[in-house]
Short mmCIF file of C-alpha atoms and ligand atoms in Angstrom, two decimals:
data_model
loop_
_atom_site.label_atom_id
_atom_site.label_comp_id
_atom_site.label_asym_id
_atom_site.label_seq_id
_atom_site.Cartn_x
_atom_site.Cartn_y
_atom_site.Cartn_z
CA UNK X 694 4.39 -25.05 2.14
CA UNK X 695 5.48 -21.44 2.45
CA UNK X 696 7.67 -20.52 5.41
CA UNK X 697 8.61 -16.92 6.13
CA UNK X 698 11.02 -16.23 8.98
CA UNK X 699 12.34 -12.94 10.38
CA UNK X 700 11.38 -11.08 7.23
CA UNK X 701 12.34 -7.43 7.23
CA UNK X 702 11.75 -4.98 4.41
CA UNK X 703 12.69 -1.35 4.37
CA UNK X 704 12.41 0.93 1.36
CA UNK X 705 15.48 3.12 1.08
CA UNK X 706 16.50 4.44 4.47
CA UNK X 707 12.98 4.63 5.88
CA UNK X 708 11.37 2.77 8.75
CA UNK X 709 10.95 -0.93 7.96
CA UNK X 710 7.48 -1.62 6.53
CA UNK X 711 7.84 -5.32 7.40
CA UNK X 712 9.23 -5.82 10.89
CA UNK X 713 10.52 -9.29 11.70
CA UNK X 714 7.58 -11.10 10.17
CA UNK X 715 7.06 -14.84 10.68
CA UNK X 716 4.39 -16.80 8.85
CA UNK X 717 3.79 -20.38 7.74
CA UNK X 718 1.21 -21.30 5.15
CA UNK X 719 0.85 -25.09 4.75
CA UNK X 720 -0.43 -26.76 1.60
CA UNK X 721 -4.21 -27.04 1.33
CA UNK X 722 -4.69 -23.89 3.33
CA UNK X 723 -5.93 -20.46 2.44
CA UNK X 724 -4.87 -17.52 4.56
CA UNK X 725 -6.44 -14.08 4.32
CA UNK X 726 -4.23 -11.17 5.29
CA UNK X 727 -6.17 -8.21 6.57
CA UNK X 728 -4.98 -4.82 7.72
CA UNK X 729 -5.40 -1.14 7.02
CA UNK X 730 -3.95 0.45 3.94
CA UNK X 731 -0.20 0.84 4.45
CA UNK X 732 0.09 -2.11 6.85
CA UNK X 733 2.49 -3.85 4.46
CA UNK X 734 0.24 -6.45 2.83
CA UNK X 735 1.28 -5.70 -0.75
CA UNK X 736 4.92 -5.48 0.23
CA UNK X 737 4.69 -8.94 1.77
CA UNK X 738 3.32 -10.48 -1.44
CA UNK X 739 5.89 -8.57 -3.49
CA UNK X 740 8.71 -9.93 -1.33
CA UNK X 741 7.48 -13.45 -2.05
CA UNK X 742 7.42 -13.00 -5.82
CA UNK X 743 10.54 -10.78 -5.56
CA UNK X 744 8.99 -7.74 -7.21
CA UNK X 745 10.68 -6.09 -4.25
CA UNK X 746 13.90 -7.25 -2.60
CA UNK X 747 13.53 -8.27 1.03
CA UNK X 748 16.04 -6.48 3.26
CA UNK X 749 16.66 -9.58 5.39
CA UNK X 750 15.05 -12.78 6.54
CA UNK X 751 14.03 -15.96 4.81
CA UNK X 752 11.22 -17.00 2.48
CA UNK X 753 11.11 -20.72 1.71
CA UNK X 754 8.77 -22.31 -0.80
CA UNK X 755 8.70 -26.09 -0.49
CA UNK X 756 12.11 -26.02 1.11
CA UNK X 757 13.80 -23.73 -1.39
CA UNK X 758 15.05 -20.35 -0.25
CA UNK X 759 13.66 -17.60 -2.51
CA UNK X 760 15.41 -14.54 -1.11
CA UNK X 761 18.87 -15.51 -2.35
CA UNK X 762 17.90 -16.50 -5.90
CA UNK X 763 20.01 -14.91 -8.60
CA UNK X 764 18.51 -12.93 -11.45
CA UNK X 765 18.54 -15.85 -13.89
CA UNK X 766 16.92 -18.15 -11.34
CA UNK X 767 14.20 -15.63 -10.58
CA UNK X 768 12.26 -16.18 -13.79
CA UNK X 769 11.98 -19.87 -13.06
CA UNK X 770 10.95 -19.23 -9.48
CA UNK X 771 8.23 -16.77 -10.57
CA UNK X 772 6.73 -19.56 -12.67
CA UNK X 773 6.19 -21.46 -9.42
CA UNK X 774 4.12 -18.61 -8.04
CA UNK X 775 0.63 -18.05 -9.44
CA UNK X 776 -0.46 -14.40 -9.17
CA UNK X 777 -4.05 -13.14 -9.13
CA UNK X 778 -4.63 -9.39 -9.34
CA UNK X 779 -7.20 -6.87 -8.23
CA UNK X 780 -7.50 -5.46 -11.77
CA UNK X 781 -7.29 -8.93 -13.38
CA UNK X 782 -4.37 -7.88 -15.65
CA UNK X 783 -5.89 -9.53 -18.72
CA UNK X 784 -5.11 -8.51 -22.28
CA UNK X 785 -8.47 -7.15 -23.41
CA UNK X 786 -8.03 -7.76 -27.09
CA UNK X 787 -7.02 -11.39 -26.70
CA UNK X 788 -9.47 -14.23 -26.29
CA UNK X 789 -9.97 -16.00 -23.00
CA UNK X 790 -8.01 -18.99 -24.32
CA UNK X 791 -5.11 -16.77 -25.37
CA UNK X 792 -5.06 -15.00 -22.03
CA UNK X 793 -5.05 -18.28 -20.19
CA UNK X 794 -2.18 -19.64 -22.29
CA UNK X 795 -0.12 -16.55 -21.38
CA UNK X 796 0.23 -17.99 -17.88
CA UNK X 797 2.02 -21.06 -19.10
CA UNK X 798 4.13 -19.05 -21.53
CA UNK X 799 5.31 -16.61 -18.90
CA UNK X 800 3.49 -13.51 -20.10
CA UNK X 801 4.97 -13.20 -23.58
CA UNK X 802 3.96 -10.11 -25.60
CA UNK X 803 0.26 -10.27 -26.46
CA UNK X 804 0.82 -10.32 -30.23
CA UNK X 805 2.94 -13.43 -29.86
CA UNK X 806 0.30 -15.07 -27.70
CA UNK X 807 -2.28 -14.31 -30.40
CA UNK X 808 -0.19 -15.71 -33.23
CA UNK X 809 0.87 -18.78 -31.37
CA UNK X 810 -0.49 -22.22 -32.14
CA UNK X 811 -0.88 -23.99 -28.84
CA UNK X 812 -0.06 -27.67 -28.35
CA UNK X 813 -3.22 -29.79 -28.10
CA UNK X 814 -2.37 -30.86 -24.57
CA UNK X 815 -2.22 -27.22 -23.42
CA UNK X 816 -5.58 -26.48 -25.03
CA UNK X 817 -7.02 -29.54 -23.35
CA UNK X 818 -5.60 -28.59 -19.98
CA UNK X 819 -6.93 -25.06 -20.34
CA UNK X 820 -10.41 -26.37 -21.17
CA UNK X 821 -10.28 -28.68 -18.20
CA UNK X 822 -9.45 -25.80 -15.85
CA UNK X 823 -11.92 -23.43 -17.53
CA UNK X 824 -14.64 -26.01 -17.10
CA UNK X 825 -13.66 -26.36 -13.45
CA UNK X 826 -14.24 -22.64 -12.87
CA UNK X 827 -17.19 -22.30 -15.24
CA UNK X 828 -15.81 -20.23 -18.11
CA UNK X 829 -15.20 -22.88 -20.81
CA UNK X 830 -18.06 -21.50 -22.90
CA UNK X 831 -16.22 -18.18 -23.19
CA UNK X 832 -12.95 -19.66 -24.48
CA UNK X 833 -13.14 -17.83 -27.80
CA UNK X 834 -14.62 -14.58 -26.53
CA UNK X 835 -12.49 -11.51 -26.14
CA UNK X 836 -11.52 -10.95 -22.53
CA UNK X 837 -13.21 -7.52 -22.48
CA UNK X 838 -16.58 -9.07 -23.28
CA UNK X 839 -16.74 -10.80 -19.89
CA UNK X 840 -18.08 -9.56 -16.57
CA UNK X 841 -15.74 -8.80 -13.67
CA UNK X 842 -16.32 -12.12 -11.95
CA UNK X 843 -15.74 -14.00 -15.19
CA UNK X 844 -12.59 -12.02 -15.87
CA UNK X 845 -11.24 -12.91 -12.46
CA UNK X 846 -11.88 -16.59 -13.23
CA UNK X 847 -9.77 -16.15 -16.34
CA UNK X 848 -7.08 -14.73 -14.06
CA UNK X 849 -7.34 -17.76 -11.81
CA UNK X 850 -7.07 -20.23 -14.70
CA UNK X 851 -4.12 -18.29 -16.14
CA UNK X 852 -2.33 -18.65 -12.81
CA UNK X 853 -3.18 -22.36 -12.60
CA UNK X 854 -1.81 -22.98 -16.10
CA UNK X 855 1.65 -22.37 -14.61
CA UNK X 856 1.23 -25.41 -12.36
CA UNK X 857 2.08 -23.15 -9.45
CA UNK X 858 3.30 -24.27 -6.05
CA UNK X 859 1.49 -21.38 -4.39
CA UNK X 860 -1.21 -18.86 -5.29
CA UNK X 861 -0.88 -15.22 -4.26
CA UNK X 862 -3.84 -12.89 -4.68
CA UNK X 863 -3.64 -9.13 -4.08
CA UNK X 864 -7.17 -7.87 -3.36
CA UNK X 865 -8.75 -10.33 -5.81
CA UNK X 866 -12.30 -9.25 -4.99
CA UNK X 867 -11.85 -5.51 -4.59
CA UNK X 868 -13.13 -4.79 -8.11
CA UNK X 869 -16.06 -7.21 -7.88
CA UNK X 870 -19.68 -7.04 -6.77
CA UNK X 871 -20.61 -8.97 -3.60
CA UNK X 872 -21.97 -12.04 -5.42
CA UNK X 873 -18.90 -12.40 -7.63
CA UNK X 874 -16.63 -11.76 -4.64
CA UNK X 875 -18.25 -14.62 -2.75
CA UNK X 876 -17.85 -16.94 -5.73
CA UNK X 877 -14.19 -16.06 -6.21
CA UNK X 878 -13.40 -16.52 -2.51
CA UNK X 879 -15.16 -19.88 -2.47
CA UNK X 880 -13.35 -20.90 -5.62
CA UNK X 881 -9.96 -20.02 -4.15
CA UNK X 882 -10.71 -21.91 -0.95
CA UNK X 883 -11.80 -24.97 -2.92
CA UNK X 884 -8.74 -24.80 -5.16
CA UNK X 885 -6.47 -24.70 -2.13
CA UNK X 886 -8.08 -27.93 -0.96
CA UNK X 887 -8.28 -29.68 -4.34
CA UNK X 888 -4.83 -28.75 -5.62
CA UNK X 889 -3.17 -28.98 -2.19
CA UNK X 890 -1.71 -25.50 -2.58
CA UNK X 891 -1.01 -22.77 -0.09
CA UNK X 892 -3.07 -19.69 -1.02
CA UNK X 893 -2.31 -16.25 0.39
CA UNK X 894 -4.83 -13.46 -0.13
CA UNK X 895 -4.59 -9.76 0.69
CA UNK X 896 -8.02 -8.49 1.47
CA UNK X 897 -9.12 -5.19 2.97
CA UNK X 898 -12.74 -6.28 3.46
CA UNK X 899 -12.68 -7.81 6.95
CA UNK X 900 -16.27 -9.07 6.75
CA UNK X 901 -15.45 -10.96 3.57
CA UNK X 902 -12.29 -12.41 5.07
CA UNK X 903 -14.21 -13.58 8.14
CA UNK X 904 -16.98 -15.15 6.09
CA UNK X 905 -14.87 -17.11 3.64
CA UNK X 906 -11.63 -17.94 5.39
CA UNK X 907 -10.70 -20.44 8.05
CA UNK X 908 -7.51 -18.62 8.97
CA UNK X 909 -6.93 -14.89 9.12
CA UNK X 910 -3.67 -13.05 9.64
CA UNK X 911 -3.94 -9.44 10.76
CA UNK X 912 -1.18 -6.95 9.99
CA UNK X 913 -0.57 -3.54 11.47
CA UNK X 914 2.45 -1.31 10.82
CA UNK X 915 4.43 -4.21 9.35
CA UNK X 916 3.79 -6.68 12.16
CA UNK X 917 1.45 -9.64 12.55
CA UNK X 918 -1.00 -8.77 15.30
CA UNK X 919 -3.39 -11.68 14.84
CA UNK X 920 -3.22 -15.21 13.47
CA UNK X 921 -6.17 -17.47 14.00
CA UNK X 922 -9.75 -18.41 13.30
CA UNK X 923 -12.20 -15.73 12.17
CA UNK X 924 -14.33 -16.42 15.24
CA UNK X 925 -11.41 -15.41 17.49
CA UNK X 926 -11.02 -12.05 15.79
CA UNK X 927 -12.37 -9.14 17.82
CA UNK X 928 -14.98 -7.22 15.92
CA UNK X 929 -13.16 -3.97 16.54
CA UNK X 930 -9.77 -5.36 15.46
P1 ADP A 6 -0.76 -2.35 2.11
O1 ADP A 6 -0.69 -3.28 0.95
O2 ADP A 6 -1.09 -3.02 3.40
O3 ADP A 6 -1.62 -1.16 1.83
P2 ADP A 6 1.91 -1.60 1.35
O4 ADP A 6 2.78 -2.79 1.40
O5 ADP A 6 1.40 -1.18 0.01
O6 ADP A 6 0.71 -1.78 2.36
O7 ADP A 6 2.68 -0.39 1.97
C1 ADP A 6 3.33 -0.47 3.24
C2 ADP A 6 4.16 0.79 3.46
O8 ADP A 6 5.24 0.78 2.56
C3 ADP A 6 3.40 2.07 3.20
O9 ADP A 6 3.82 3.00 4.16
C4 ADP A 6 3.84 2.48 1.81
O10 ADP A 6 3.77 3.86 1.63
C5 ADP A 6 5.25 1.96 1.76
N1 ADP A 6 5.67 1.59 0.39
C6 ADP A 6 5.08 0.70 -0.39
N2 ADP A 6 5.74 0.55 -1.55
C7 ADP A 6 6.78 1.41 -1.47
C8 ADP A 6 7.85 1.74 -2.34
N3 ADP A 6 7.99 1.15 -3.53
N4 ADP A 6 8.74 2.64 -1.92
C9 ADP A 6 8.63 3.24 -0.71
N5 ADP A 6 7.65 2.98 0.16
C10 ADP A 6 6.74 2.08 -0.22
P1 ADP A 7 -2.04 -0.47 -4.03
O1 ADP A 7 -2.23 -0.36 -2.55
O2 ADP A 7 -3.24 -0.07 -4.84
O3 ADP A 7 -1.43 -1.77 -4.47
P2 ADP A 7 0.60 0.61 -4.28
O4 ADP A 7 1.05 -0.68 -3.74
O5 ADP A 7 1.14 1.11 -5.57
O6 ADP A 7 -0.99 0.68 -4.40
O7 ADP A 7 0.86 1.70 -3.19
C1 ADP A 7 0.62 1.44 -1.85
C2 ADP A 7 1.27 2.53 -1.03
O8 ADP A 7 2.66 2.54 -1.31
C3 ADP A 7 0.76 3.92 -1.38
O9 ADP A 7 0.64 4.63 -0.19
C4 ADP A 7 1.83 4.48 -2.26
O10 ADP A 7 1.87 5.88 -2.16
C5 ADP A 7 3.07 3.84 -1.74
N1 ADP A 7 4.08 3.68 -2.75
C6 ADP A 7 4.02 2.87 -3.81
N2 ADP A 7 5.12 2.96 -4.56
C7 ADP A 7 5.89 3.88 -3.94
C8 ADP A 7 7.17 4.43 -4.21
N3 ADP A 7 7.88 4.08 -5.28
N4 ADP A 7 7.66 5.32 -3.36
C9 ADP A 7 6.96 5.70 -2.28
N5 ADP A 7 5.75 5.22 -1.96
C10 ADP A 7 5.21 4.31 -2.78
#
């Protein structure tokens, strides 16, 4: 469970870009955050993984406060957070298996990932997850030989290899064609259910959010202006 209370973020001396934001994401639930560019969606995800420092407020993951973690505790806490990116962030010249193992290893330099001999149990676990998302047959292909949808599945497995307590995805479908987007959204929804994880997705495509999500949160100018079922969302919102 993720619980955000009274979160405020301002960059420098500017206007806050997150204004007293409150949000709970229970396990087994996927929430899509929609909102125009500049609404604060990326900043919200970055506050959770502490790529940016929240100005004030609280972010609790399974009861532990994340905003007050010290530098040396941050690394450990980032391992609890699985990240999925718009541009996939794979290492092109590594194989799918090597990319996936990077998740567990905490993103070590690619040449070390390539040279590494992985414990059998990690290989087995990776195959299990790759089979789950349908990319096991590509394990020994280079990442840049795959299609966009397949590359995003590699990104998903890499995140899952961390045994995360939450998945955060920043525009995970924005680089994909409609068919692959649908498959990735369905996959993330199913993973939330199967793995009993909270999943938080930034998505600018409102139609996609409405089609694939049970709960949508709308942001505007750093505030939540909607939180509910897709069917309750006004079409002009
Ligand atoms: P979204 O993801 O919804 O497009 P962002 O979180 O990226 O929104 O941006 C919210 C606001 O914060 C925007 O006005 C943006 O210009 C500003 N912003 C984002 N990152 C920074 C930064 N590192 N420094 C200063 N302003 C930033
Ligand atoms: P994206 O939306 O593709 O994730 P960014 O998060 O980098 O892109 O940027 C989102 C918004 O935040 C943009 O409007 C950008 O100009 C602004 N922004 C990002 N970093 C900074 C920064 N260091 N200072 C001021 N504005 C920033």
